[in-house]
Amino acid sequence: MTALTSGALGQQIIDQVKRLRYLDSLEQVVYCDRWHEMPPASFDYHNQLDGYLAQLRHEAVTAPAVATLLAAAKKSRLGPHRHRV
């Protein structure tokens, strides 16, 4: 990853957080669907969907790009150590 301005770094972090929030929303929709009048035959499909969403979440959190983003944030003024008063 090339050097990022704090604005670009911040936007990339926001994009990653949005991706995780979108996955949260999808998981909630699946959960609600499962417990509100879902046909019993749909449980296998929903279990597969749960597994797929869990895989996407794991990939999103453990991606090398995320580690790189976090390291860049620590080095920039976005890191928590830079905001102490």
mmCIF file of C-alpha atoms in Angstrom:
data_model
loop_
_atom_site.group_PDB
_atom_site.id
_atom_site.type_symbol
_atom_site.label_atom_id
_atom_site.label_comp_id
_atom_site.label_asym_id
_atom_site.label_seq_id
_atom_site.Cartn_x
_atom_site.Cartn_y
_atom_site.Cartn_z
ATOM 1 C CA MET A 1 0.000 0.000 0.000
ATOM 2 C CA THR A 2 1.334 3.408 -0.855
ATOM 3 C CA ALA A 3 1.438 6.250 1.624
ATOM 4 C CA LEU A 4 -2.054 7.552 2.257
ATOM 5 C CA THR A 5 -3.239 10.950 3.297
ATOM 6 C CA SER A 6 -5.243 10.917 6.508
ATOM 7 C CA GLY A 7 -8.375 11.608 4.442
ATOM 8 C CA ALA A 8 -7.787 8.623 2.135
ATOM 9 C CA LEU A 9 -6.876 6.397 5.061
ATOM 10 C CA GLY A 10 -9.963 7.496 6.943
ATOM 11 C CA GLN A 11 -12.152 6.788 3.909
ATOM 12 C CA GLN A 12 -10.700 3.294 3.524
ATOM 13 C CA ILE A 13 -11.395 2.594 7.199
ATOM 14 C CA ILE A 14 -14.960 3.882 6.789
ATOM 15 C CA ASP A 15 -15.391 1.628 3.742
ATOM 16 C CA GLN A 16 -14.250 -1.421 5.720
ATOM 17 C CA VAL A 17 -16.589 -0.598 8.600
ATOM 18 C CA LYS A 18 -19.478 -0.158 6.142
ATOM 19 C CA ARG A 19 -18.756 -3.564 4.668
ATOM 20 C CA LEU A 20 -18.964 -5.135 8.116
ATOM 21 C CA ARG A 21 -22.162 -3.239 8.905
ATOM 22 C CA TYR A 22 -23.717 -4.421 5.628
ATOM 23 C CA LEU A 23 -22.889 -7.997 6.607
ATOM 24 C CA ASP A 24 -24.449 -7.377 10.043
ATOM 25 C CA SER A 25 -27.623 -6.162 8.348
ATOM 26 C CA LEU A 26 -27.771 -9.191 6.074
ATOM 27 C CA GLU A 27 -27.293 -11.516 9.034
ATOM 28 C CA GLN A 28 -30.147 -9.793 10.873
ATOM 29 C CA VAL A 29 -32.474 -10.142 7.877
ATOM 30 C CA VAL A 30 -31.662 -13.851 7.644
ATOM 31 C CA TYR A 31 -32.207 -14.248 11.390
ATOM 32 C CA CYS A 32 -35.594 -12.504 11.271
ATOM 33 C CA ASP A 33 -36.638 -14.525 8.246
ATOM 34 C CA ARG A 34 -35.718 -17.741 10.011
ATOM 35 C CA TRP A 35 -37.915 -17.049 13.020
ATOM 36 C CA HIS A 36 -40.901 -15.407 11.348
ATOM 37 C CA GLU A 37 -43.034 -17.827 9.331
ATOM 38 C CA MET A 38 -40.204 -19.410 7.388
ATOM 39 C CA PRO A 39 -41.152 -22.790 5.887
ATOM 40 C CA PRO A 40 -39.366 -25.651 7.685
ATOM 41 C CA ALA A 41 -37.850 -26.792 4.378
ATOM 42 C CA SER A 42 -35.897 -23.513 4.238
ATOM 43 C CA PHE A 43 -33.745 -24.216 7.293
ATOM 44 C CA ASP A 44 -31.029 -25.991 5.288
ATOM 45 C CA TYR A 45 -30.799 -23.060 2.882
ATOM 46 C CA HIS A 46 -30.628 -20.566 5.747
ATOM 47 C CA ASN A 47 -27.940 -22.606 7.483
ATOM 48 C CA GLN A 48 -25.877 -22.512 4.285
ATOM 49 C CA LEU A 49 -26.493 -18.795 3.977
ATOM 50 C CA ASP A 50 -25.401 -18.268 7.600
ATOM 51 C CA GLY A 51 -22.192 -20.151 6.859
ATOM 52 C CA TYR A 52 -21.540 -18.091 3.752
ATOM 53 C CA LEU A 53 -22.100 -14.801 5.578
ATOM 54 C CA ALA A 54 -19.824 -15.963 8.392
ATOM 55 C CA GLN A 55 -17.149 -16.755 5.806
ATOM 56 C CA LEU A 56 -17.509 -13.285 4.261
ATOM 57 C CA ARG A 57 -17.231 -11.679 7.707
ATOM 58 C CA HIS A 58 -14.105 -13.700 8.515
ATOM 59 C CA GLU A 59 -12.515 -12.756 5.195
ATOM 60 C CA ALA A 60 -13.404 -9.095 5.705
ATOM 61 C CA VAL A 61 -11.875 -8.968 9.179
ATOM 62 C CA THR A 62 -8.763 -11.037 8.494
ATOM 63 C CA ALA A 63 -7.869 -9.650 5.058
ATOM 64 C CA PRO A 64 -4.251 -8.518 4.734
ATOM 65 C CA ALA A 65 -5.530 -5.134 3.557
ATOM 66 C CA VAL A 66 -7.220 -4.640 6.938
ATOM 67 C CA ALA A 67 -3.976 -5.335 8.797
ATOM 68 C CA THR A 68 -2.210 -2.875 6.511
ATOM 69 C CA LEU A 69 -4.911 -0.264 7.126
ATOM 70 C CA LEU A 70 -4.643 -0.695 10.889
ATOM 71 C CA ALA A 71 -0.871 -0.394 10.780
ATOM 72 C CA ALA A 72 -1.160 2.777 8.680
ATOM 73 C CA ALA A 73 -3.733 4.201 11.101
ATOM 74 C CA LYS A 74 -1.385 3.566 14.028
ATOM 75 C CA LYS A 75 1.396 5.449 12.250
ATOM 76 C CA SER A 76 -0.821 8.343 11.238
ATOM 77 C CA ARG A 77 -2.570 10.894 13.341
ATOM 78 C CA LEU A 78 -5.627 8.594 13.203
ATOM 79 C CA GLY A 79 -4.013 6.226 15.674
ATOM 80 C CA PRO A 80 -5.363 6.278 19.259
ATOM 81 C CA HIS A 81 -2.011 7.266 20.710
ATOM 82 C CA ARG A 82 -2.154 10.551 18.774
ATOM 83 C CA HIS A 83 -5.411 11.739 20.308
ATOM 84 C CA ARG A 84 -4.501 11.773 23.966
ATOM 85 C CA VAL A 85 -4.921 15.123 25.622
#
